[in-house]
Amino acid sequence: MLFEEARDRINQAIATLAPLVQEHSREALSDLERKLKENKFNLVVLGEFKRGKTTFINALLGEKLLPSAVLPLTSIVTLLEYGPQVEAEVHFLDGKVEKITPQEIKAYVTEKENPKNEKGVKFVRVLHPASILKKGIILVDTPGVGSLYENNTDVTYGFLPRVDAGVFLLTVDPPLSKEEIAFLKDVYPHVERIFFVLNKVDYVDADDLNEVMEFALGNLKEALGSNHIPIYPLSAKNALEGRIQGDEDRVKKSGIIQLERALEDFLLKEKGSIVLRSSANKVLALLSTLLFQVDLEIKAATTPLDELEKKINRFQEIKEEIAQERRDSEFLFKGEIDSLIKIVSNDMERFGTQKVPRIYQKLMEVFQANKHKGALELSKLMDKAMKELLVKEFDDMVIQENEKVNAEYSRIARRFADKVNGIIDQLMTLAAELFEIPLERFQVEESITEESALWYELEDRPKLLDLEGAGKFISYSILPSAVVHKMIKTELQKKLPEKVDMNCGRVRSDFVDRITKSAMELRWGMEQKMNQTVAFVEKAVQKAKGLREKSQEEVDAALKALKEKKALLEGIKRDLKGILEQRKGKAA
Ligand SMILES: Nc1nc2c(ncn2[C@@H]2O[C@H](COP(=O)(O)OP(=O)(O)OP(=O)(O)O)[C@@H](O)[C@H]2O)c(=O)[nH]1
Ligand SMILES: [Mg+2]
């Protein structure tokens, strides 16, 4: 079948389905339609935070167009499409679109300048003349997942249904983490083709690189159960800088040429096919939901009323049992969250008791080195030293503690989410069995944002210190130095534990707030998901039951309409499956 013919048939399917689906699915359908028409697809750059996604995209463009940095940065999806000159526009959540200059991109897509997306940006679209874009791909920069910024993880997960092909960035350090494997597994069902890139190879020499490649490869093979997984080594930094400086040799050594070649090769041979398959698959996923609903309605409308009542009652019972199971896992989840909070409290306490003597000792070293100085100068100096030492110690501790809490929280959250997802699956299977309906890879229309990392922000963490007291030392300046020294020491001995204690308290309550908030949101999200599933089944059954109270003619007419709808949906399904059969295709 030719591309055009297949495309027309998918378009027909979309046109038929559009009036039958809900608003947000309709949006997704019209998106598919546009991509089919333009024969373009989304090549999405994915990975954990700070793997160099944005740098890689800039290297492909040959200029520092998008902002990159050392701290978790990209917070908004940016789509890059071909255009004769560079242009940029912001698409807001409320539907507004605003033209901006390329220099202004930063103000919208970074965590720093648009914290928690307070500007309400949906995505940024950039036109650029780069040749790779001209060949018909839409290059997409996504926020890194797994960082302290939960929102960034959410944004990327929300985009997964629109990924056609992916570039998954790993780095040499660490070569492949547990979190990355977990993320990859979430990505995998959404993509038709995935390219693995091992970035930052400039950090290692050739021997180490081989070792790292072997390691990553072995783990990827195991995780994905595939034997053929090419990995492209890359230094996005060298590629970008080489291109900016016109240093051909540096560009060549960076590995970007091989990767571009692979991407272009793939574009040339498979783009059309990918566009078709990816669209067909997305429409099929929607179809399975619609078919289940129709089946359920038909079944309910043809089951004798008393039997139907029995089935409804049985479903209610199952629902109750499952609700109990859900309460159990919620209870478990809550318990685990409480222990996590306890861990944080203990850590803070330990930090306090360990650090006070150590900081005091360091302060005394500063004191000894400076005690010849005048009272005023010395007291100011000590005050400054205390502030600096505290800030440093707290900074280090907060970063470490945060990593620990994050890892632990995601473990707990993932387990809970898996559990609830399992329960939902069970519910759907039972409904299917009860009403004797074929259940085919049913997907609840929902993104997977629940499994995101703990919401925590380093930037607006509580002020560590308030040191207004500094001026107090001044009045000591008229006293003899021995007295002053003693007073300063006494003051330090008194103030230091106070400050440490107060700030431990602040950090603790900050952590507790964030853990509690994240946990609450997760529970709420999972509950919504459960309720939606139950409502979905109940709505179909109730609709059919309502029908049974009408005249036989009306029932017959409704049944006829339902059966026609079913035949229509099945026809579309067969057609799409046929298209897929002809174009089989995962790791590139
Ligand atoms: N040494 C080295 N550093 C790199 C390379 N690629 C990126 N970096 C650096 O890594 C840091 C992160 O790069 P970004 O491109 O912002 O990473 P990102 O994946 O877009 O980060 P998020 O948007 O926060 O997820 C920056 O300091 C880059 O300069 C590379 O190949 N080698
Ligand atoms: Mg980025």
mmCIF file of C-alpha atoms in Angstrom, residues 302-552:
data_model
loop_
_atom_site.group_PDB
_atom_site.id
_atom_site.type_symbol
_atom_site.label_atom_id
_atom_site.label_comp_id
_atom_site.label_asym_id
_atom_site.label_seq_id
_atom_site.Cartn_x
_atom_site.Cartn_y
_atom_site.Cartn_z
ATOM 1 C CA THR A 302 -29.392 -7.604 25.695
ATOM 2 C CA THR A 303 -29.060 -9.215 29.102
ATOM 3 C CA PRO A 304 -32.413 -10.015 30.768
ATOM 4 C CA LEU A 305 -33.167 -7.400 33.374
ATOM 5 C CA ASP A 306 -32.929 -9.637 36.447
ATOM 6 C CA GLU A 307 -29.666 -11.077 35.267
ATOM 7 C CA LEU A 308 -28.412 -7.597 34.541
ATOM 8 C CA GLU A 309 -29.343 -6.546 38.089
ATOM 9 C CA LYS A 310 -27.357 -9.502 39.382
ATOM 10 C CA LYS A 311 -24.347 -8.543 37.353
ATOM 11 C CA ILE A 312 -24.586 -4.951 38.474
ATOM 12 C CA ASN A 313 -24.785 -6.108 42.082
ATOM 13 C CA ARG A 314 -21.839 -8.397 41.574
ATOM 14 C CA PHE A 315 -19.893 -5.526 40.074
ATOM 15 C CA GLN A 316 -20.735 -3.420 43.114
ATOM 16 C CA GLU A 317 -19.434 -6.193 45.356
ATOM 17 C CA ILE A 318 -16.236 -6.478 43.393
ATOM 18 C CA LYS A 319 -15.931 -2.745 43.550
ATOM 19 C CA GLU A 320 -16.236 -2.897 47.326
ATOM 20 C CA GLU A 321 -13.618 -5.619 47.620
ATOM 21 C CA ILE A 322 -11.324 -3.642 45.440
ATOM 22 C CA ALA A 323 -12.001 -0.477 47.377
ATOM 23 C CA GLN A 324 -10.839 -2.372 50.453
ATOM 24 C CA GLU A 325 -7.695 -3.392 48.665
ATOM 25 C CA ARG A 326 -7.148 0.181 47.701
ATOM 26 C CA ARG A 327 -7.622 1.364 51.267
ATOM 27 C CA ASP A 328 -5.044 -1.208 52.364
ATOM 28 C CA SER A 329 -2.472 0.054 49.932
ATOM 29 C CA GLU A 330 -3.242 3.623 50.882
ATOM 30 C CA PHE A 331 -2.706 2.698 54.484
ATOM 31 C CA LEU A 332 0.612 1.130 53.621
ATOM 32 C CA PHE A 333 1.574 4.155 51.592
ATOM 33 C CA LYS A 334 0.700 6.482 54.431
ATOM 34 C CA GLY A 335 2.784 4.401 56.826
ATOM 35 C CA GLU A 336 5.758 4.550 54.537
ATOM 36 C CA ILE A 337 5.411 8.288 54.145
ATOM 37 C CA ASP A 338 5.328 8.634 57.921
ATOM 38 C CA SER A 339 8.536 6.642 58.264
ATOM 39 C CA LEU A 340 10.142 8.805 55.643
ATOM 40 C CA ILE A 341 9.215 11.854 57.666
ATOM 41 C CA LYS A 342 10.708 10.191 60.726
ATOM 42 C CA ILE A 343 13.915 9.554 58.845
ATOM 43 C CA VAL A 344 14.133 13.221 57.952
ATOM 44 C CA SER A 345 13.526 14.264 61.549
ATOM 45 C CA ASN A 346 16.237 11.925 62.803
ATOM 46 C CA ASP A 347 18.653 13.138 60.173
ATOM 47 C CA MET A 348 18.093 16.719 61.222
ATOM 48 C CA GLU A 349 18.626 15.880 64.850
ATOM 49 C CA ARG A 350 21.818 13.992 64.090
ATOM 50 C CA PHE A 351 23.027 16.803 61.881
ATOM 51 C CA GLY A 352 22.529 19.257 64.720
ATOM 52 C CA THR A 353 24.368 17.283 67.354
ATOM 53 C CA GLN A 354 27.233 16.406 65.019
ATOM 54 C CA LYS A 355 27.715 19.785 63.457
ATOM 55 C CA VAL A 356 27.616 22.153 66.425
ATOM 56 C CA PRO A 357 30.936 21.023 67.946
ATOM 57 C CA ARG A 358 32.574 20.802 64.557
ATOM 58 C CA ILE A 359 31.509 24.230 63.458
ATOM 59 C CA TYR A 360 32.514 25.604 66.809
ATOM 60 C CA GLN A 361 35.949 24.105 66.404
ATOM 61 C CA LYS A 362 36.347 25.694 63.000
ATOM 62 C CA LEU A 363 35.187 28.995 64.406
ATOM 63 C CA MET A 364 37.817 28.783 67.089
ATOM 64 C CA GLU A 365 40.454 28.290 64.411
ATOM 65 C CA VAL A 366 39.310 31.491 62.764
ATOM 66 C CA PHE A 367 39.276 33.102 66.178
ATOM 67 C CA GLN A 368 42.860 32.061 66.970
ATOM 68 C CA ALA A 369 44.117 33.331 63.655
ATOM 69 C CA ASN A 370 42.471 36.700 64.146
ATOM 70 C CA LYS A 371 42.429 37.383 67.826
ATOM 71 C CA HIS A 372 45.081 40.084 67.524
ATOM 72 C CA LYS A 373 42.542 42.198 65.673
ATOM 73 C CA GLY A 374 40.475 44.938 67.257
ATOM 74 C CA ALA A 375 37.245 44.022 69.037
ATOM 75 C CA LEU A 376 34.947 45.453 66.407
ATOM 76 C CA GLU A 377 36.767 43.874 63.507
ATOM 77 C CA LEU A 378 37.069 40.551 65.285
ATOM 78 C CA SER A 379 33.438 40.407 66.231
ATOM 79 C CA LYS A 380 32.365 41.201 62.679
ATOM 80 C CA LEU A 381 34.756 38.616 61.364
ATOM 81 C CA MET A 382 33.454 35.936 63.699
ATOM 82 C CA ASP A 383 29.939 36.766 62.775
ATOM 83 C CA LYS A 384 30.734 36.459 59.100
ATOM 84 C CA ALA A 385 32.624 33.214 59.673
ATOM 85 C CA MET A 386 29.688 31.725 61.531
ATOM 86 C CA LYS A 387 27.314 32.706 58.784
ATOM 87 C CA GLU A 388 29.524 31.290 56.077
ATOM 88 C CA LEU A 389 30.163 28.023 57.859
ATOM 89 C CA LEU A 390 26.486 27.545 58.585
ATOM 90 C CA VAL A 391 25.430 28.323 55.035
ATOM 91 C CA LYS A 392 27.965 25.909 53.655
ATOM 92 C CA GLU A 393 27.120 23.097 56.051
ATOM 93 C CA PHE A 394 23.398 23.542 55.514
ATOM 94 C CA ASP A 395 23.754 23.804 51.763
ATOM 95 C CA ASP A 396 25.663 20.555 51.582
ATOM 96 C CA MET A 397 23.294 18.832 53.932
ATOM 97 C CA VAL A 398 20.153 20.009 52.131
ATOM 98 C CA ILE A 399 21.459 18.801 48.789
ATOM 99 C CA GLN A 400 22.384 15.404 50.197
ATOM 100 C CA GLU A 401 19.259 14.984 52.204
ATOM 101 C CA ASN A 402 17.238 15.981 49.219
ATOM 102 C CA GLU A 403 18.763 13.305 47.067
ATOM 103 C CA LYS A 404 18.107 10.738 49.715
ATOM 104 C CA VAL A 405 14.521 11.816 50.299
ATOM 105 C CA ASN A 406 13.867 11.999 46.593
ATOM 106 C CA ALA A 407 15.115 8.501 45.942
ATOM 107 C CA GLU A 408 13.173 7.073 48.849
ATOM 108 C CA TYR A 409 10.034 8.934 47.957
ATOM 109 C CA SER A 410 10.058 7.828 44.354
ATOM 110 C CA ARG A 411 10.491 4.242 45.468
ATOM 111 C CA ILE A 412 7.484 4.507 47.776
ATOM 112 C CA ALA A 413 5.421 6.417 45.226
ATOM 113 C CA ARG A 414 6.169 4.016 42.420
ATOM 114 C CA ARG A 415 5.168 1.040 44.501
ATOM 115 C CA PHE A 416 1.906 2.669 45.444
ATOM 116 C CA ALA A 417 1.160 3.733 41.863
ATOM 117 C CA ASP A 418 1.957 0.233 40.576
ATOM 118 C CA LYS A 419 -0.366 -1.221 43.145
ATOM 119 C CA VAL A 420 -3.256 1.054 42.250
ATOM 120 C CA ASN A 421 -2.670 0.543 38.550
ATOM 121 C CA GLY A 422 -2.820 -3.173 39.188
ATOM 122 C CA ILE A 423 -6.105 -2.738 40.999
ATOM 123 C CA ILE A 424 -7.538 -0.752 38.120
ATOM 124 C CA ASP A 425 -6.453 -3.423 35.707
ATOM 125 C CA GLN A 426 -8.124 -6.015 37.857
ATOM 126 C CA LEU A 427 -11.315 -3.996 37.928
ATOM 127 C CA MET A 428 -11.431 -3.733 34.159
ATOM 128 C CA THR A 429 -10.684 -7.415 33.723
ATOM 129 C CA LEU A 430 -13.454 -8.341 36.132
ATOM 130 C CA ALA A 431 -15.912 -6.069 34.393
ATOM 131 C CA ALA A 432 -14.929 -7.645 31.105
ATOM 132 C CA GLU A 433 -15.407 -11.167 32.467
ATOM 133 C CA LEU A 434 -18.632 -10.356 34.185
ATOM 134 C CA PHE A 435 -20.178 -8.924 31.077
ATOM 135 C CA GLU A 436 -18.329 -11.346 28.819
ATOM 136 C CA ILE A 437 -16.682 -8.686 26.751
ATOM 137 C CA PRO A 438 -13.329 -9.087 25.085
ATOM 138 C CA LEU A 439 -10.862 -6.814 26.832
ATOM 139 C CA GLU A 440 -8.007 -5.866 24.651
ATOM 140 C CA ARG A 441 -5.056 -4.045 26.141
ATOM 141 C CA PHE A 442 -7.380 -1.551 27.650
ATOM 142 C CA GLN A 443 -5.788 1.721 28.516
ATOM 143 C CA VAL A 444 -7.259 4.156 30.913
ATOM 144 C CA GLU A 445 -6.815 7.499 29.230
ATOM 145 C CA GLU A 446 -4.498 9.051 31.673
ATOM 146 C CA SER A 447 -0.934 10.163 31.843
ATOM 147 C CA ILE A 448 1.549 8.641 34.242
ATOM 148 C CA THR A 449 2.496 11.701 36.166
ATOM 149 C CA GLU A 450 1.946 10.132 39.570
ATOM 150 C CA GLU A 451 5.349 8.563 39.587
ATOM 151 C CA SER A 452 7.206 11.802 39.539
ATOM 152 C CA ALA A 453 9.860 12.870 41.952
ATOM 153 C CA LEU A 454 9.333 14.742 45.138
ATOM 154 C CA TRP A 455 8.433 18.349 44.766
ATOM 155 C CA TYR A 456 11.257 20.332 46.156
ATOM 156 C CA GLU A 457 12.991 23.507 45.214
ATOM 157 C CA LEU A 458 16.445 24.441 46.247
ATOM 158 C CA GLU A 459 16.083 27.956 45.070
ATOM 159 C CA ASP A 460 13.401 29.140 47.366
ATOM 160 C CA ARG A 461 14.411 27.083 50.355
ATOM 161 C CA PRO A 462 13.964 28.863 53.635
ATOM 162 C CA LYS A 463 16.389 31.563 54.528
ATOM 163 C CA LEU A 464 18.986 29.832 56.575
ATOM 164 C CA LEU A 465 20.055 32.588 58.815
ATOM 165 C CA ASP A 466 18.980 35.747 60.348
ATOM 166 C CA LEU A 467 21.951 37.558 61.633
ATOM 167 C CA GLU A 468 20.556 40.862 62.708
ATOM 168 C CA GLY A 469 22.404 40.410 65.936
ATOM 169 C CA ALA A 470 25.683 41.403 64.285
ATOM 170 C CA GLY A 471 25.557 44.978 65.521
ATOM 171 C CA LYS A 472 25.455 43.864 69.120
ATOM 172 C CA PHE A 473 29.159 43.181 69.214
ATOM 173 C CA ILE A 474 29.940 46.808 68.569
ATOM 174 C CA SER A 475 29.363 47.947 72.102
ATOM 175 C CA TYR A 476 32.070 45.565 73.298
ATOM 176 C CA SER A 477 34.692 47.687 71.583
ATOM 177 C CA ILE A 478 35.419 49.773 74.675
ATOM 178 C CA LEU A 479 36.167 46.742 76.882
ATOM 179 C CA PRO A 480 39.623 45.148 77.410
ATOM 180 C CA SER A 481 40.433 42.482 74.827
ATOM 181 C CA ALA A 482 40.470 39.523 77.273
ATOM 182 C CA VAL A 483 36.935 40.379 78.308
ATOM 183 C CA VAL A 484 35.866 40.892 74.718
ATOM 184 C CA HIS A 485 37.347 37.553 73.672
ATOM 185 C CA LYS A 486 35.506 35.784 76.416
ATOM 186 C CA MET A 487 32.278 37.529 75.557
ATOM 187 C CA ILE A 488 32.577 36.714 71.909
ATOM 188 C CA LYS A 489 33.219 33.064 72.727
ATOM 189 C CA THR A 490 30.301 32.913 75.119
ATOM 190 C CA GLU A 491 28.118 34.565 72.534
ATOM 191 C CA LEU A 492 29.192 32.066 69.891
ATOM 192 C CA GLN A 493 28.615 29.132 72.221
ATOM 193 C CA LYS A 494 25.141 30.351 72.882
ATOM 194 C CA LYS A 495 24.224 31.438 69.364
ATOM 195 C CA LEU A 496 25.651 28.583 67.350
ATOM 196 C CA PRO A 497 23.425 25.802 68.715
ATOM 197 C CA GLU A 498 20.452 28.147 68.580
ATOM 198 C CA LYS A 499 21.027 28.918 64.935
ATOM 199 C CA VAL A 500 21.682 25.304 64.024
ATOM 200 C CA ASP A 501 18.590 24.225 65.867
ATOM 201 C CA MET A 502 16.363 26.845 64.364
ATOM 202 C CA ASN A 503 17.521 26.136 60.850
ATOM 203 C CA CYS A 504 17.279 22.386 61.306
ATOM 204 C CA GLY A 505 13.699 23.001 62.276
ATOM 205 C CA ARG A 506 13.068 25.056 59.191
ATOM 206 C CA VAL A 507 14.663 22.568 56.853
ATOM 207 C CA ARG A 508 12.776 19.760 58.510
ATOM 208 C CA SER A 509 9.408 21.404 58.216
ATOM 209 C CA ASP A 510 10.171 22.351 54.659
ATOM 210 C CA PHE A 511 10.875 18.710 53.802
ATOM 211 C CA VAL A 512 7.847 17.511 55.681
ATOM 212 C CA ASP A 513 5.612 19.993 53.846
ATOM 213 C CA ARG A 514 6.884 18.891 50.504
ATOM 214 C CA ILE A 515 6.687 15.199 51.241
ATOM 215 C CA THR A 516 3.164 15.569 52.575
ATOM 216 C CA LYS A 517 2.069 17.662 49.637
ATOM 217 C CA SER A 518 3.525 15.248 47.088
ATOM 218 C CA ALA A 519 1.954 12.281 48.842
ATOM 219 C CA MET A 520 -1.417 13.969 48.985
ATOM 220 C CA GLU A 521 -1.330 14.821 45.321
ATOM 221 C CA LEU A 522 -0.389 11.295 44.428
ATOM 222 C CA ARG A 523 -3.195 9.827 46.489
ATOM 223 C CA TRP A 524 -5.660 12.247 45.017
ATOM 224 C CA GLY A 525 -4.501 11.428 41.504
ATOM 225 C CA MET A 526 -4.773 7.699 42.026
ATOM 226 C CA GLU A 527 -8.185 8.055 43.579
ATOM 227 C CA GLN A 528 -9.379 10.057 40.584
ATOM 228 C CA LYS A 529 -8.075 7.389 38.286
ATOM 229 C CA MET A 530 -9.892 4.651 40.204
ATOM 230 C CA ASN A 531 -13.116 6.606 40.271
ATOM 231 C CA GLN A 532 -12.933 7.325 36.585
ATOM 232 C CA THR A 533 -12.570 3.647 35.812
ATOM 233 C CA VAL A 534 -15.523 2.721 37.966
ATOM 234 C CA ALA A 535 -17.577 5.560 36.510
ATOM 235 C CA PHE A 536 -16.692 4.442 33.011
ATOM 236 C CA VAL A 537 -18.125 0.970 33.579
ATOM 237 C CA GLU A 538 -21.108 2.168 35.571
ATOM 238 C CA LYS A 539 -22.051 4.780 33.037
ATOM 239 C CA ALA A 540 -22.226 2.252 30.235
ATOM 240 C CA VAL A 541 -24.253 -0.156 32.354
ATOM 241 C CA GLN A 542 -26.632 2.491 33.637
ATOM 242 C CA LYS A 543 -27.203 3.789 30.165
ATOM 243 C CA ALA A 544 -28.188 0.317 29.013
ATOM 244 C CA LYS A 545 -30.325 -0.242 32.072
ATOM 245 C CA GLY A 546 -32.171 2.994 31.416
ATOM 246 C CA LEU A 547 -32.834 1.709 27.954
ATOM 247 C CA ARG A 548 -34.478 -1.446 29.331
ATOM 248 C CA GLU A 549 -37.198 0.645 30.870
ATOM 249 C CA LYS A 550 -38.242 1.907 27.458
ATOM 250 C CA SER A 551 -40.475 0.216 24.850
ATOM 251 C CA GLN A 552 -39.208 -2.763 22.920
#
